[in-house]
Coordinates of C-alpha atoms and ligand atoms in Angstrom, one line a residue:
M1192 CA 77.8 89.6 -29.0
N1193 CA 78.8 85.9 -29.1
L1194 CA 76.6 83.4 -27.4
D1195 CA 78.3 81.6 -24.5
P1196 CA 78.1 77.9 -25.1
V1197 CA 78.2 77.2 -21.4
R1198 CA 75.0 79.2 -20.9
M1199 CA 73.5 78.0 -24.1
L1200 CA 73.9 74.2 -23.9
A1201 CA 71.4 72.3 -22.0
P1202 CA 72.6 70.3 -18.9
R1203 CA 71.8 67.0 -20.6
L1204 CA 74.3 67.9 -23.3
Q1205 CA 77.0 69.2 -21.0
S1206 CA 77.0 65.9 -19.2
M1207 CA 77.0 63.9 -22.3
E1208 CA 80.2 62.2 -23.5
E1209 CA 81.0 62.1 -27.2
S1210 CA 81.0 58.5 -28.6
A1211 CA 84.5 57.2 -28.0
T1212 CA 84.4 54.9 -31.0
I1213 CA 83.5 57.7 -33.3
R1214 CA 86.0 60.1 -31.6
M1215 CA 88.9 57.6 -32.0
A1216 CA 88.0 56.8 -35.6
Q1217 CA 88.0 60.6 -36.4
K1218 CA 91.4 61.0 -34.6
A1219 CA 92.8 58.2 -36.8
R1220 CA 91.4 59.8 -39.9
D1221 CA 92.8 63.2 -38.9
L1222 CA 96.3 61.7 -38.4
A1223 CA 96.0 59.9 -41.8
S1224 CA 95.0 63.1 -43.5
K1225 CA 98.4 64.5 -42.4
G1226 CA 100.0 61.9 -44.5
V1227 CA 100.7 59.4 -41.7
N1228 CA 100.1 55.7 -42.6
V1229 CA 97.6 54.9 -39.9
I1230 CA 95.9 51.5 -39.5
S1231 CA 92.6 52.2 -37.9
L1232 CA 91.1 49.3 -35.9
T1233 CA 88.8 51.7 -34.2
L1234 CA 85.3 51.6 -35.7
G1235 CA 83.1 48.5 -35.5
E1236 CA 82.3 48.4 -39.2
P1237 CA 82.6 45.6 -41.7
D1238 CA 85.2 46.5 -44.3
F1239 CA 83.2 44.6 -46.9
D1240 CA 81.1 46.4 -49.4
T1241 CA 77.3 45.8 -49.2
P1242 CA 76.5 42.7 -51.3
E1243 CA 75.7 43.6 -54.9
F1244 CA 72.2 42.1 -54.9
I1245 CA 71.2 44.4 -52.0
K1246 CA 72.6 47.5 -53.9
K1247 CA 70.6 46.4 -56.9
A1248 CA 67.5 46.1 -54.8
A1249 CA 67.9 49.7 -53.7
Y1250 CA 68.3 50.8 -57.3
D1251 CA 65.1 48.8 -58.2
A1252 CA 63.3 50.5 -55.3
L1253 CA 64.3 53.9 -56.6
Q1254 CA 63.2 52.9 -60.1
R1255 CA 59.8 51.9 -58.7
G1256 CA 59.4 55.3 -57.3
E1257 CA 60.0 54.4 -53.7
T1258 CA 61.3 57.9 -53.0
K1259 CA 58.7 59.2 -50.7
Y1260 CA 58.1 59.3 -46.9
T1261 CA 57.2 55.8 -45.6
P1262 CA 55.0 55.2 -42.6
V1263 CA 57.0 56.2 -39.5
P1264 CA 57.5 52.6 -38.2
G1265 CA 58.6 51.4 -41.7
T1266 CA 56.8 50.0 -44.7
L1267 CA 54.3 47.3 -44.1
N1268 CA 56.2 45.1 -46.5
L1269 CA 59.4 45.4 -44.5
R1270 CA 57.7 44.9 -41.2
K1271 CA 56.0 41.8 -42.4
T1272 CA 59.4 40.5 -43.7
I1273 CA 61.0 41.3 -40.3
C1274 CA 58.2 39.3 -38.6
E1275 CA 58.9 36.3 -40.8
K1276 CA 62.6 36.6 -40.1
F1277 CA 62.0 36.8 -36.3
K1278 CA 59.7 33.8 -36.5
K1279 CA 62.0 31.6 -38.6
E1280 CA 65.4 32.5 -37.1
N1281 CA 64.6 33.6 -33.6
N1282 CA 61.4 31.8 -32.6
L1283 CA 60.0 35.3 -31.8
I1284 CA 56.4 36.0 -32.6
Y1285 CA 55.6 39.6 -33.4
T1286 CA 52.9 41.2 -35.6
P1287 CA 53.9 44.0 -38.0
S1288 CA 52.4 46.6 -35.7
E1289 CA 54.9 45.5 -33.0
I1290 CA 57.8 46.3 -35.2
V1291 CA 59.4 49.8 -35.5
V1292 CA 62.1 50.3 -38.2
S1293 CA 64.6 53.1 -37.5
N1294 CA 67.6 54.9 -38.7
G1295 CA 69.9 52.2 -37.3
A1296 CA 69.8 50.1 -34.2
K1297 CA 71.2 53.0 -32.4
Q1298 CA 68.0 54.9 -32.9
S1299 CA 65.9 51.9 -32.0
I1300 CA 67.7 51.8 -28.6
A1301 CA 67.3 55.6 -28.2
N1302 CA 63.6 55.3 -29.0
I1303 CA 63.1 52.6 -26.3
C1304 CA 65.1 54.5 -23.7
M1305 CA 63.2 57.7 -24.3
S1306 CA 59.9 55.9 -24.2
V1307 CA 60.5 54.1 -21.0
L1308 CA 62.9 56.0 -18.7
G1309 CA 61.7 58.9 -16.6
P1310 CA 63.8 60.9 -14.2
G1311 CA 65.6 58.6 -11.7
D1312 CA 64.5 55.4 -13.4
E1313 CA 67.3 52.9 -13.5
A1314 CA 68.7 51.0 -16.4
I1315 CA 70.9 48.0 -15.6
I1316 CA 73.7 47.8 -18.2
L1317 CA 75.9 44.7 -18.4
A1318 CA 79.6 45.7 -18.7
P1319 CA 81.7 45.7 -20.8
Y1320 CA 79.0 47.4 -22.8
W1321 CA 78.6 49.2 -26.1
V1322 CA 79.6 52.8 -25.6
S1323 CA 76.3 54.4 -26.4
Y1324 CA 74.1 52.6 -23.9
V1325 CA 75.2 54.6 -21.0
E1326 CA 74.9 58.0 -22.8
I1327 CA 71.5 57.2 -24.3
V1328 CA 70.2 56.2 -20.9
R1329 CA 71.5 59.4 -19.3
F1330 CA 70.2 61.5 -22.2
S1331 CA 66.8 59.9 -21.7
G1332 CA 66.8 61.1 -18.1
G1333 CA 67.6 57.6 -16.6
V1334 CA 70.3 56.4 -14.3
P1335 CA 72.7 53.8 -15.6
V1336 CA 73.5 51.0 -13.1
V1337 CA 76.5 49.2 -14.4
I1338 CA 77.3 45.6 -13.5
A1339 CA 80.6 44.4 -14.7
A1340 CA 82.5 41.2 -15.3
G1341 CA 86.2 40.9 -16.1
I1342 CA 88.1 38.8 -18.6
E1343 CA 88.3 35.9 -16.0
D1344 CA 84.5 35.6 -16.3
D1345 CA 84.5 35.9 -20.1
F1346 CA 83.1 39.4 -19.5
K1347 CA 79.7 38.0 -18.6
P1348 CA 78.2 39.2 -15.3
D1349 CA 76.3 36.5 -13.5
A1350 CA 72.5 36.6 -13.2
S1351 CA 72.8 36.8 -9.4
K1352 CA 74.5 40.1 -9.8
I1353 CA 71.6 41.4 -11.9
K1354 CA 69.2 40.4 -9.1
E1355 CA 71.3 42.2 -6.5
A1356 CA 71.3 45.4 -8.6
M1357 CA 67.5 45.5 -9.1
T1358 CA 65.5 48.0 -7.2
D1359 CA 61.9 49.3 -7.4
K1360 CA 63.3 51.9 -9.8
T1361 CA 64.6 49.4 -12.3
K1362 CA 63.0 49.8 -15.7
L1363 CA 65.5 48.3 -18.2
L1364 CA 68.2 45.7 -18.5
I1365 CA 70.5 46.3 -21.6
F1366 CA 73.0 43.9 -23.1
S1367 CA 74.3 42.7 -26.4
S1368 CA 75.0 39.1 -27.4
P1369 CA 77.3 38.6 -29.3
C1370 CA 78.7 41.4 -27.3
N1371 CA 80.3 44.6 -28.5
P1372 CA 83.1 45.1 -27.3
T1373 CA 84.1 41.7 -26.0
G1374 CA 82.8 39.2 -28.6
S1375 CA 81.3 37.1 -25.7
V1376 CA 78.2 35.2 -26.5
W1377 CA 75.6 34.3 -23.8
T1378 CA 74.7 30.7 -23.8
E1379 CA 71.1 29.5 -23.6
H1380 CA 71.6 28.5 -20.0
E1381 CA 73.0 31.9 -19.1
L1382 CA 70.1 33.7 -20.9
R1383 CA 67.6 31.5 -19.1
A1384 CA 69.1 32.4 -15.7
M1385 CA 68.9 36.1 -16.7
A1386 CA 65.3 35.6 -17.8
E1387 CA 64.4 34.0 -14.5
V1388 CA 65.6 37.0 -12.6
V1389 CA 63.8 39.5 -14.8
A1390 CA 60.5 37.6 -14.9
S1391 CA 59.8 38.2 -11.3
H1392 CA 60.5 42.0 -11.4
P1393 CA 57.4 44.1 -11.8
T1394 CA 58.9 46.8 -14.1
C1395 CA 62.0 45.5 -15.8
L1396 CA 62.0 45.3 -19.6
I1397 CA 65.0 43.8 -21.4
I1398 CA 66.7 45.4 -24.4
S1399 CA 68.3 42.5 -26.2
D1400 CA 70.7 43.9 -28.7
E1401 CA 71.2 41.2 -31.3
I1402 CA 72.9 43.2 -34.0
Y1403 CA 75.8 40.7 -34.2
E1404 CA 73.5 37.7 -34.5
Y1405 CA 75.1 36.5 -37.7
I1406 CA 78.7 36.9 -36.5
N1407 CA 78.6 34.1 -34.0
F1408 CA 81.4 31.5 -34.5
E1409 CA 80.6 28.7 -32.2
S1410 CA 77.0 28.3 -31.2
D1411 CA 73.4 28.9 -32.2
H1412 CA 72.0 32.3 -31.6
Y1413 CA 69.4 32.5 -28.8
S1414 CA 66.9 35.3 -28.5
I1415 CA 65.9 35.8 -24.8
G1416 CA 62.5 37.1 -26.0
S1417 CA 61.6 33.7 -27.2
F1418 CA 61.5 32.1 -23.7
D1419 CA 58.0 31.5 -22.3
N1420 CA 58.5 33.6 -19.2
M1421 CA 59.7 36.6 -21.3
Q1422 CA 56.6 37.2 -23.3
G1423 CA 55.9 41.0 -23.3
R1424 CA 59.2 41.6 -21.5
V1425 CA 61.7 42.0 -24.2
A1426 CA 62.5 44.5 -26.9
T1427 CA 64.6 42.7 -29.5
V1428 CA 66.8 45.1 -31.4
N1429 CA 68.6 44.2 -34.6
G1430 CA 69.8 45.8 -37.8
F1431 CA 71.4 45.6 -41.1
S1432 CA 74.8 47.3 -40.4
K1433 CA 76.8 44.3 -39.4
G1434 CA 75.4 41.1 -40.9
F1435 CA 74.7 42.7 -44.3
A1436 CA 77.5 45.2 -44.3
M1437 CA 75.1 48.1 -44.5
T1438 CA 76.3 50.6 -42.0
G1439 CA 75.8 53.6 -44.2
W1440 CA 72.2 52.6 -45.1
R1441 CA 71.1 53.5 -41.6
L1442 CA 68.6 50.8 -40.9
G1443 CA 67.7 49.0 -37.7
Y1444 CA 64.6 47.7 -36.1
M1445 CA 63.0 46.5 -32.9
G1446 CA 60.2 44.1 -32.0
G1447 CA 58.5 44.6 -28.7
P1448 CA 55.2 44.7 -26.9
Q1449 CA 52.5 46.8 -28.6
W1450 CA 52.6 49.6 -26.0
L1451 CA 56.3 50.0 -26.6
A1452 CA 56.1 49.9 -30.4
D1453 CA 53.4 52.6 -30.2
A1454 CA 55.6 54.7 -27.9
C1455 CA 58.7 54.3 -30.2
N1456 CA 56.5 55.2 -33.2
K1457 CA 55.4 58.3 -31.4
V1458 CA 58.9 59.3 -30.4
Q1459 CA 60.3 58.7 -33.9
G1460 CA 57.4 60.5 -35.5
Q1461 CA 58.4 63.7 -33.8
I1462 CA 62.2 63.3 -34.4
T1463 CA 63.1 61.7 -37.7
S1464 CA 60.0 60.0 -39.2
G1465 CA 60.5 56.8 -41.2
A1466 CA 63.9 55.5 -42.3
A1467 CA 65.1 56.0 -45.9
S1468 CA 62.5 54.5 -48.3
F1469 CA 64.9 52.8 -50.7
S1470 CA 67.0 51.4 -47.8
Q1471 CA 63.8 49.7 -46.7
G1472 CA 63.1 48.4 -50.1
A1473 CA 66.5 46.9 -50.3
A1474 CA 66.3 45.5 -46.7
V1475 CA 63.3 43.3 -47.7
V1476 CA 65.4 41.7 -50.4
A1477 CA 68.3 41.3 -47.9
L1478 CA 66.1 39.6 -45.3
E1479 CA 64.5 37.3 -47.9
S1480 CA 68.0 36.1 -49.1
E1481 CA 69.7 32.9 -48.3
R1482 CA 72.4 34.7 -46.2
T1483 CA 75.1 33.4 -48.6
E1484 CA 77.2 36.6 -48.5
T1485 CA 76.5 37.0 -44.7
I1486 CA 77.9 33.5 -44.1
E1487 CA 81.0 34.3 -46.3
M1488 CA 81.7 37.4 -44.3
K1489 CA 81.4 35.5 -41.1
K1490 CA 83.9 33.0 -42.4
A1491 CA 86.3 35.8 -43.2
F1492 CA 85.8 37.3 -39.8
L1493 CA 86.5 34.0 -38.1
K1494 CA 89.8 33.6 -40.1
R1495 CA 90.8 37.1 -39.1
R1496 CA 89.9 36.4 -35.5
D1497 CA 92.2 33.4 -35.4
L1498 CA 94.9 35.3 -37.2
M1499 CA 94.6 38.3 -34.8
L1500 CA 94.7 36.1 -31.7
S1501 CA 97.8 34.3 -32.9
L1502 CA 99.5 37.6 -33.6
L1503 CA 98.5 39.1 -30.2
K1504 CA 99.7 36.0 -28.4
K1505 CA 103.2 36.9 -29.5
I1506 CA 103.1 40.3 -27.8
P1507 CA 104.2 39.9 -24.2
G1508 CA 101.8 41.2 -21.5
L1509 CA 98.6 41.3 -23.4
K1510 CA 95.7 39.2 -21.8
V1511 CA 93.3 38.1 -24.4
N1512 CA 90.3 35.7 -24.2
L1513 CA 88.5 33.9 -27.0
P1514 CA 85.9 36.1 -28.5
K1515 CA 83.1 33.8 -29.8
G1516 CA 81.3 36.4 -32.0
A1517 CA 81.3 40.0 -33.4
F1518 CA 84.6 41.3 -34.8
Y1519 CA 86.4 42.6 -31.8
V1520 CA 89.2 41.6 -29.4
F1521 CA 88.9 43.2 -26.0
M1522 CA 92.3 42.8 -24.5
D1523 CA 93.5 43.5 -21.0
V1524 CA 96.6 45.8 -21.3
S1525 CA 97.0 46.6 -17.6
H1526 CA 100.4 44.9 -17.7
Y1527 CA 101.7 48.1 -19.4
F1528 CA 100.3 50.5 -16.9
G1529 CA 103.1 52.5 -15.3
T1530 CA 105.6 51.6 -18.1
S1531 CA 107.4 54.2 -20.2
N1532 CA 109.5 54.3 -23.3
G1533 CA 111.6 57.2 -22.0
S1534 CA 109.4 59.9 -23.4
V1535 CA 105.8 58.9 -22.6
T1536 CA 104.2 56.9 -19.9
I1537 CA 101.2 54.6 -20.2
S1538 CA 99.2 55.2 -17.0
N1539 CA 95.8 53.7 -18.1
A1540 CA 93.8 52.3 -21.0
D1541 CA 93.2 55.8 -22.4
D1542 CA 96.9 56.5 -22.6
F1543 CA 97.5 53.1 -24.1
A1544 CA 95.0 53.8 -27.0
E1545 CA 96.4 57.3 -27.4
I1546 CA 100.0 56.3 -27.4
M1547 CA 99.4 53.4 -29.8
L1548 CA 97.9 55.8 -32.2
T1549 CA 100.6 58.4 -32.0
E1550 CA 103.6 56.0 -31.7
A1551 CA 102.5 52.9 -33.5
H1552 CA 100.0 54.5 -35.8
V1553 CA 97.4 51.9 -34.9
G1554 CA 94.0 53.1 -33.9
L1555 CA 92.3 51.4 -31.0
V1556 CA 89.5 52.4 -28.6
S1557 CA 90.1 52.6 -24.8
G1558 CA 88.1 50.2 -22.7
S1559 CA 87.1 53.1 -20.4
A1560 CA 84.4 53.9 -22.9
F1561 CA 83.0 50.4 -22.6
G1562 CA 83.1 50.2 -18.8
D1563 CA 86.5 48.4 -18.3
D1564 CA 89.5 50.5 -17.6
N1565 CA 92.0 47.6 -18.0
C1566 CA 91.2 46.9 -21.6
V1567 CA 91.3 48.3 -25.1
R1568 CA 89.2 47.3 -28.1
L1569 CA 90.6 46.3 -31.4
S1570 CA 88.3 45.8 -34.4
Y1571 CA 89.6 43.1 -36.7
A1572 CA 87.1 44.0 -39.5
A1573 CA 90.1 44.9 -41.6
S1574 CA 92.3 43.2 -44.2
E1575 CA 94.7 40.4 -43.2
N1576 CA 97.6 42.6 -44.4
D1577 CA 96.5 45.4 -42.1
L1578 CA 96.1 43.1 -39.2
N1579 CA 99.6 41.6 -39.7
E1580 CA 101.1 45.1 -40.0
A1581 CA 99.1 46.5 -37.0
A1582 CA 100.3 43.6 -34.8
N1583 CA 103.8 44.1 -35.9
R1584 CA 103.7 47.8 -35.0
L1585 CA 102.1 47.2 -31.6
K1586 CA 104.7 44.6 -30.8
N1587 CA 107.6 46.8 -31.8
T1588 CA 106.2 49.8 -30.0
L1589 CA 105.4 48.0 -26.8
A1590 CA 108.8 46.3 -26.7
K1591 CA 110.2 49.8 -25.9
F1592 CA 108.0 50.1 -22.8
S1593 CA 109.3 49.0 -19.5
Ligands
PMP1657 N1 74.4 48.0 -31.0 C1 75.7 47.6 -31.0 C2 76.1 46.6 -30.0 C3 76.6 48.1 -31.9 O1 77.9 47.7 -32.0 C4 76.2 49.1 -32.8 C5 77.2 49.8 -33.7 N2 77.0 49.6 -35.0 C6 74.8 49.5 -32.8 C7 74.0 48.9 -31.9 C8 74.2 50.5 -33.7 O2 74.2 50.0 -35.1 P1 73.5 50.8 -36.2 O3 72.9 52.1 -35.7 O4 74.5 51.0 -37.3 O5 72.4 49.9 -36.7
LIG1658 N1 78.9 50.5 -33.3 C1 80.2 50.7 -33.9 C2 81.3 50.6 -32.9 O1 81.1 50.2 -31.8 C3 80.2 51.9 -34.8 C4 80.4 53.2 -34.1 C5 79.3 53.6 -33.2 O2 78.2 53.8 -33.7 O3 79.6 53.7 -32.1 O4 82.4 51.0 -33.2

């Protein structure tokens, strides 16, 4: 007798959405495997290879015999190096016991949410948001409270809206700066306004997701956890995937108050244990480096951003703002809602992404997964050739819609 998945799967799973970024990336791969020449601008992943000196450091770690379990929160050496990085680059003071290294920043965020959220506890999420925040909050038993800002506000909700959304059930405030999917960067002034609101709430902890720290084109990076009134109030999340092009190494970390680090350590100890030993060995060398390759990659992203923006401007109807960081353009495509090419109609952002994949063979991700139904996300972490070709295809395909 076959098991019935509907009876088998737990409610928390039945109500969970699959990651839209990963789903659209897979769809693009599936189409490509059928021989279609697809340009996938779906996944937020640097197209650069991991810098050679980091690969060598992993090899050296393996040669040294770093092939065993590490302590659950990470090797002491890596946690000390992270503390130095936090102090030097972010003006954040953490001790090694307040750091937990995980299998990607994604796990760091999940550890925190599982540690903090009980049934009915609320997590305020600034929208547009990274796809996984809402699902991780729900999976942890919490309730996402979404506060949104549109393109006219550079996609950054005002601190007064955060204040309005706070209740006695608020436990978390989650945001990323530079932001995935919008590329928006919160200024020091805006972060201070946010901090002011949070500081007077008795139970609100901030998850400051700073994974795009090094891909910031215009300003200095500010960590909200460094402000005087934020001591003990912030979990600073970061990782190696973006700045060091190490997505496959699965390494992220968080620094936070001791009680939170202890809780994350406990959660992780029951689920995955420590991250890969030789990834951690290599990460020490990555963090101790001068960031030369990181800066080169940032320069390349900036060049591509400007190229992409100039190409998108030539496509009528697309509304685009200036992303100041990360490697995404989050464009308002609502102009095309209700239009048809005679065989298919674009009714919403999901249709737009779907139709651009099937008709233009360009992979994008619908904004609905990021909390904005008018937009789609395009990742320009791709070659200039691909970006030129993708823009051409979008232009030609959209020209048929009226
Ligand atoms: N936060 C944001 C904003 C992201 O875009 C991503 C995607 N890479 C992550 C966290 C997770 O990164 P990773 O698990 O690869 O460290
Ligand atoms: N974070 C990247 C993205 O937003 C990678 C995919 C994922 O983990 O969601 O596309």
